[in-house]
Structure formats: C-alpha cells, structure tokens
Amino acid sequence: MLLMFQAYLVAPLLPTLAKDFDSSLVNLAIPAFAIPFAIAAAGMVFFKPAVDLRKCFLISLVLLCVGTYLLSITTSASTFLLVRVLKGFGTGFMLPSALLLAVEPYGKKRSLEHMVLIIFALATGMTFGPSLGGWLNGVIGWRCLYQCITILVALLFLLYFLRERKQDNGITPFVRKVAGRIGSDWKSRYIYGFVYLTGVFHSGVFVWISYYFTTQYGLDEFHIATDLFIFGLPGFVVTILMYRYQLDKKVITILYFALGLTIAGLAVLMGNLPLWLAECLLSIISVGFGCSQPLFIGILKLPARGVSALRLVAKGSGILFAGYGTGPLIMSALLNVNLGGAMVLLILLVLALAYISPRVWVASRLL
C-alpha cells in the first residue's frame, strides 16, 4: 500500500512541484518511477530459482525508505526525477517478492486469498494516495509528507525484519525449475492485455482529471485532490463489495452495461457542464469501470507443478507497471494537442477492455 501511495501522491502536486523547482520536468514523475519499476520487476524472470525472496523484499523496503527520504530533500526537478528513476529500479523486486511470499506457506486456495489481499493493498494506495497527497500538502507540505512516509516504511522494515528473525521456519522459496527462459505466452495474451490497458487507464485518468478540472473549472490543488477521491472511492468500494459477497461471478452479466456507463459519462463530460454534475459523472465512471476490476483476480494464476511461479508473477507485475508508466506519457502528449483527443483515448481504452474482459474470464478459469 505504501509503495503505491508514495508513487501516486504526486498526481495533484505537479503544479506545486513545477513552481517550487521552476521546471515542468516534474510532470514526468509518475513514468519516471513506474517504467523503471516495470523493467526491474520483469527482470526477475531471469533470477535463479533459489533466489531468497525475503532478502529481495527487505532490500526493496530499504531502498523505498532511502529513496523516499531523498525525494524530501531534493532541490531541483532533474534530481527529483533521477531519485524517482533509481527508486523505481530499486523497488521493482518488491511486488513479485510480496506475491510469492504470500504463496509460499499455503495451499492453492489460501494462497489466492493472500495474493488478492496484496492486490487490494495496491488498489488502496493508488486510490487514496493522490487524494491524501493533495490534501496533506496544504497542511504539512510535500517534503514533510515524504518524510512521514519514510518513517512509516522504516517502521515496516523493522517489524518485518524482527518477525523474520523470530519465525525463521526454513520454508523454501515457492519457485520451480528454471526461471531463465521466456517461452510463448500467446494463450495469456488477453490477460496481459487486460493488465496493461487497465494500468494505462488508471494512470492516464489521474493526469486527465487534474488537467480537465484545472482548465475547465480553475480548481486548486486541494479541490483536484477531492475530485481524484470522488473518482477513486466509488469503484474501489464496488470492487470490495463484489469480492466480499462473491458477486464477481455475476458481474460478467452486467459488464457491458457497466462499461457503457463509463463511456457515456466520459462522452457527456466533453460538454460544458456545471461542476457538481461533472463530479457526479466522475462517480458514475468510477462505478462502471470498477465492475471490471474483479477480473484482476484472474491474473493471479497459480503455477502448475514444474512451472516457475517467479516467471509468471514477475511478468505480470512488469506489465502492470508498464501500463502505469506509459499511461501518463500518452495522456500528457494528447492533452498538449487537444482535450478531446485525450477523452477519445479514455473511451477507446474502455472499449478495448470491454472486448478483452470476457476473454480474460475464459482464459483464467479462476473466478
């Protein structure tokens, strides 16, 4: 959760950071972290099967702590971006390691439950990171905010380190055979496509919301953070409720209707609307898009005997963060040309997900 929180709290802070550093380079802050993270995570495919996942996770926590502190004391945009890049490379092992550590001690059913909790933790950090970042910056400032996160990560490292020393049970890593060679994953193309496009949409829409409500309504940082919360919370709640009450099997029957609501909301936002109506449409878009998110469970396919768990998790994590990294780049490029083009991109992404989602359902055979 802290990983995603610190990654996305910059979303509403970009105007403040650009002013403080007197540079627009900070607009690349999200890709500067997410793309190196994706490269490092995917690079775990080439790790040896005997890799110590606990050490990878602990090292990632240390680098997350150090990198977050360095961000709080940077004095230029170029240094800020450089630290983000290095931190992305340094923490790229964290998500694959966490997912595999969740699998190790349990049978298949309980393993899936623990992996889903990690996915929900990521979603929590991504949902509330931008909002809390925008709100707290006005109270304590972004430097102090990063220092507070540094303290939290340090405490987390200490607790995990002490726990591991106390409960060293000698469990061998849940990694089978050779992880080095990348074979054909053609049968999983819809799953990987779903993961990537969802990442592009989620990350791109944060950039779009900040730009749209600033240019259309002249909102400040605090109100942009509120609108990001209005977008993030409803879909997040819907996803949790569907999982909690096991409605994920039924969502496929209303998936096209729900994604249609998302498309309709985006289309209506192209007009000149009162602010309250535009914010209501954000909630509708969020709920509609949230109906596709239980399919994320479908990407957590546990490996068959003799197949490397590390390879599957590393590729999935890399593709997810590749979407998170390229989404803002694509969206920013379109916004520099035309707001309508950016809106069309979001609609096309939802249409693509509407096409892919039922095929993910069939491919995963997990829900």
JSON list of N, CA, C and O in Angstrom, two decimals, residues 20 24 27 29 43 53 67 134 184-185 189 208 215 253 269 295 310 319 349 353:
[
{"chain": "A", "resi": 20, "resn": "ASP", "atom": "N", "xyz": [7.82, 25.04, -7.37]},
{"chain": "A", "resi": 20, "resn": "ASP", "atom": "CA", "xyz": [8.93, 25.01, -6.42]},
{"chain": "A", "resi": 20, "resn": "ASP", "atom": "C", "xyz": [10.28, 24.82, -7.12]},
{"chain": "A", "resi": 20, "resn": "ASP", "atom": "O", "xyz": [11.29, 25.42, -6.73]},
{"chain": "A", "resi": 24, "resn": "SER", "atom": "N", "xyz": [8.97, 22.26, -15.58]},
{"chain": "A", "resi": 24, "resn": "SER", "atom": "CA", "xyz": [7.85, 21.38, -15.91]},
{"chain": "A", "resi": 24, "resn": "SER", "atom": "C", "xyz": [8.28, 19.92, -16.03]},
{"chain": "A", "resi": 24, "resn": "SER", "atom": "O", "xyz": [7.46, 19.05, -16.31]},
{"chain": "A", "resi": 27, "resn": "ASN", "atom": "N", "xyz": [6.46, 16.86, -14.41]},
{"chain": "A", "resi": 27, "resn": "ASN", "atom": "CA", "xyz": [5.28, 16.20, -14.98]},
{"chain": "A", "resi": 27, "resn": "ASN", "atom": "C", "xyz": [5.57, 14.75, -15.37]},
{"chain": "A", "resi": 27, "resn": "ASN", "atom": "O", "xyz": [4.65, 13.97, -15.61]},
{"chain": "A", "resi": 29, "resn": "ALA", "atom": "N", "xyz": [7.01, 12.67, -13.35]},
{"chain": "A", "resi": 29, "resn": "ALA", "atom": "CA", "xyz": [7.31, 12.00, -12.08]},
{"chain": "A", "resi": 29, "resn": "ALA", "atom": "C", "xyz": [6.75, 10.58, -12.02]},
{"chain": "A", "resi": 29, "resn": "ALA", "atom": "O", "xyz": [7.43, 9.66, -11.54]},
{"chain": "A", "resi": 43, "resn": "GLY", "atom": "N", "xyz": [12.53, -8.10, -14.89]},
{"chain": "A", "resi": 43, "resn": "GLY", "atom": "CA", "xyz": [13.87, -8.67, -14.87]},
{"chain": "A", "resi": 43, "resn": "GLY", "atom": "C", "xyz": [14.01, -9.84, -13.92]},
{"chain": "A", "resi": 43, "resn": "GLY", "atom": "O", "xyz": [14.94, -10.65, -14.06]},
{"chain": "A", "resi": 53, "resn": "LEU", "atom": "N", "xyz": [13.62, -14.76, -1.52]},
{"chain": "A", "resi": 53, "resn": "LEU", "atom": "CA", "xyz": [12.58, -13.75, -1.70]},
{"chain": "A", "resi": 53, "resn": "LEU", "atom": "C", "xyz": [12.51, -12.79, -0.51]},
{"chain": "A", "resi": 53, "resn": "LEU", "atom": "O", "xyz": [12.22, -11.60, -0.67]},
{"chain": "A", "resi": 67, "resn": "GLY", "atom": "N", "xyz": [14.99, 6.11, -0.77]},
{"chain": "A", "resi": 67, "resn": "GLY", "atom": "CA", "xyz": [14.56, 6.90, -1.91]},
{"chain": "A", "resi": 67, "resn": "GLY", "atom": "C", "xyz": [13.51, 7.93, -1.55]},
{"chain": "A", "resi": 67, "resn": "GLY", "atom": "O", "xyz": [13.55, 9.07, -2.03]},
{"chain": "A", "resi": 134, "resn": "GLY", "atom": "N", "xyz": [-2.70, 15.49, -2.09]},
{"chain": "A", "resi": 134, "resn": "GLY", "atom": "CA", "xyz": [-3.16, 16.85, -2.33]},
{"chain": "A", "resi": 134, "resn": "GLY", "atom": "C", "xyz": [-3.66, 17.54, -1.09]},
{"chain": "A", "resi": 134, "resn": "GLY", "atom": "O", "xyz": [-3.40, 18.73, -0.87]},
{"chain": "A", "resi": 184, "resn": "SER", "atom": "N", "xyz": [6.64, -18.90, -24.99]},
{"chain": "A", "resi": 184, "resn": "SER", "atom": "CA", "xyz": [5.49, -18.25, -25.59]},
{"chain": "A", "resi": 184, "resn": "SER", "atom": "C", "xyz": [4.34, -18.17, -24.60]},
{"chain": "A", "resi": 184, "resn": "SER", "atom": "O", "xyz": [4.01, -19.15, -23.94]},
{"chain": "A", "resi": 185, "resn": "ASP", "atom": "N", "xyz": [3.75, -17.00, -24.46]},
{"chain": "A", "resi": 185, "resn": "ASP", "atom": "CA", "xyz": [2.59, -16.82, -23.59]},
{"chain": "A", "resi": 185, "resn": "ASP", "atom": "C", "xyz": [1.39, -16.36, -24.41]},
{"chain": "A", "resi": 185, "resn": "ASP", "atom": "O", "xyz": [0.58, -15.56, -23.96]},
{"chain": "A", "resi": 189, "resn": "ARG", "atom": "N", "xyz": [-2.40, -13.87, -23.72]},
{"chain": "A", "resi": 189, "resn": "ARG", "atom": "CA", "xyz": [-2.32, -12.52, -24.29]},
{"chain": "A", "resi": 189, "resn": "ARG", "atom": "C", "xyz": [-3.46, -11.63, -23.82]},
{"chain": "A", "resi": 189, "resn": "ARG", "atom": "O", "xyz": [-3.27, -10.42, -23.63]},
{"chain": "A", "resi": 208, "resn": "TRP", "atom": "N", "xyz": [-5.55, 13.15, -16.60]},
{"chain": "A", "resi": 208, "resn": "TRP", "atom": "CA", "xyz": [-6.68, 13.80, -17.27]},
{"chain": "A", "resi": 208, "resn": "TRP", "atom": "C", "xyz": [-7.54, 14.57, -16.28]},
{"chain": "A", "resi": 208, "resn": "TRP", "atom": "O", "xyz": [-7.94, 15.72, -16.55]},
{"chain": "A", "resi": 215, "resn": "THR", "atom": "N", "xyz": [-8.33, 23.27, -16.01]},
{"chain": "A", "resi": 215, "resn": "THR", "atom": "CA", "xyz": [-8.59, 24.15, -17.16]},
{"chain": "A", "resi": 215, "resn": "THR", "atom": "C", "xyz": [-10.07, 24.51, -17.30]},
{"chain": "A", "resi": 215, "resn": "THR", "atom": "O", "xyz": [-10.39, 25.64, -17.67]},
{"chain": "A", "resi": 253, "resn": "THR", "atom": "N", "xyz": [-22.25, -10.59, -16.29]},
{"chain": "A", "resi": 253, "resn": "THR", "atom": "CA", "xyz": [-23.55, -10.41, -16.95]},
{"chain": "A", "resi": 253, "resn": "THR", "atom": "C", "xyz": [-23.92, -8.94, -17.12]},
{"chain": "A", "resi": 253, "resn": "THR", "atom": "O", "xyz": [-24.74, -8.61, -17.97]},
{"chain": "A", "resi": 269, "resn": "LEU", "atom": "N", "xyz": [-18.99, 14.35, -20.44]},
{"chain": "A", "resi": 269, "resn": "LEU", "atom": "CA", "xyz": [-18.04, 15.31, -19.88]},
{"chain": "A", "resi": 269, "resn": "LEU", "atom": "C", "xyz": [-17.38, 16.18, -20.95]},
{"chain": "A", "resi": 269, "resn": "LEU", "atom": "O", "xyz": [-16.73, 17.18, -20.62]},
{"chain": "A", "resi": 295, "resn": "LEU", "atom": "N", "xyz": [-11.87, -8.92, -12.30]},
{"chain": "A", "resi": 295, "resn": "LEU", "atom": "CA", "xyz": [-11.13, -9.75, -13.24]},
{"chain": "A", "resi": 295, "resn": "LEU", "atom": "C", "xyz": [-9.64, -9.75, -12.94]},
{"chain": "A", "resi": 295, "resn": "LEU", "atom": "O", "xyz": [-8.89, -10.60, -13.44]},
{"chain": "A", "resi": 310, "resn": "LEU", "atom": "N", "xyz": [7.87, -17.63, -10.13]},
{"chain": "A", "resi": 310, "resn": "LEU", "atom": "CA", "xyz": [8.57, -16.35, -10.23]},
{"chain": "A", "resi": 310, "resn": "LEU", "atom": "C", "xyz": [8.39, -15.73, -11.60]},
{"chain": "A", "resi": 310, "resn": "LEU", "atom": "O", "xyz": [8.15, -14.53, -11.74]},
{"chain": "A", "resi": 319, "resn": "ILE", "atom": "N", "xyz": [4.27, -5.95, -16.53]},
{"chain": "A", "resi": 319, "resn": "ILE", "atom": "CA", "xyz": [3.28, -5.45, -17.49]},
{"chain": "A", "resi": 319, "resn": "ILE", "atom": "C", "xyz": [2.34, -4.45, -16.82]},
{"chain": "A", "resi": 319, "resn": "ILE", "atom": "O", "xyz": [1.97, -3.43, -17.41]},
{"chain": "A", "resi": 349, "resn": "LEU", "atom": "N", "xyz": [-9.92, 3.06, -24.66]},
{"chain": "A", "resi": 349, "resn": "LEU", "atom": "CA", "xyz": [-9.38, 2.12, -23.68]},
{"chain": "A", "resi": 349, "resn": "LEU", "atom": "C", "xyz": [-10.49, 1.28, -23.06]},
{"chain": "A", "resi": 349, "resn": "LEU", "atom": "O", "xyz": [-10.36, 0.06, -22.89]},
{"chain": "A", "resi": 353, "resn": "LEU", "atom": "N", "xyz": [-11.10, -2.74, -23.30]},
{"chain": "A", "resi": 353, "resn": "LEU", "atom": "CA", "xyz": [-11.28, -3.59, -22.13]},
{"chain": "A", "resi": 353, "resn": "LEU", "atom": "C", "xyz": [-12.59, -4.36, -22.19]},
{"chain": "A", "resi": 353, "resn": "LEU", "atom": "O", "xyz": [-12.68, -5.50, -21.73]}
]
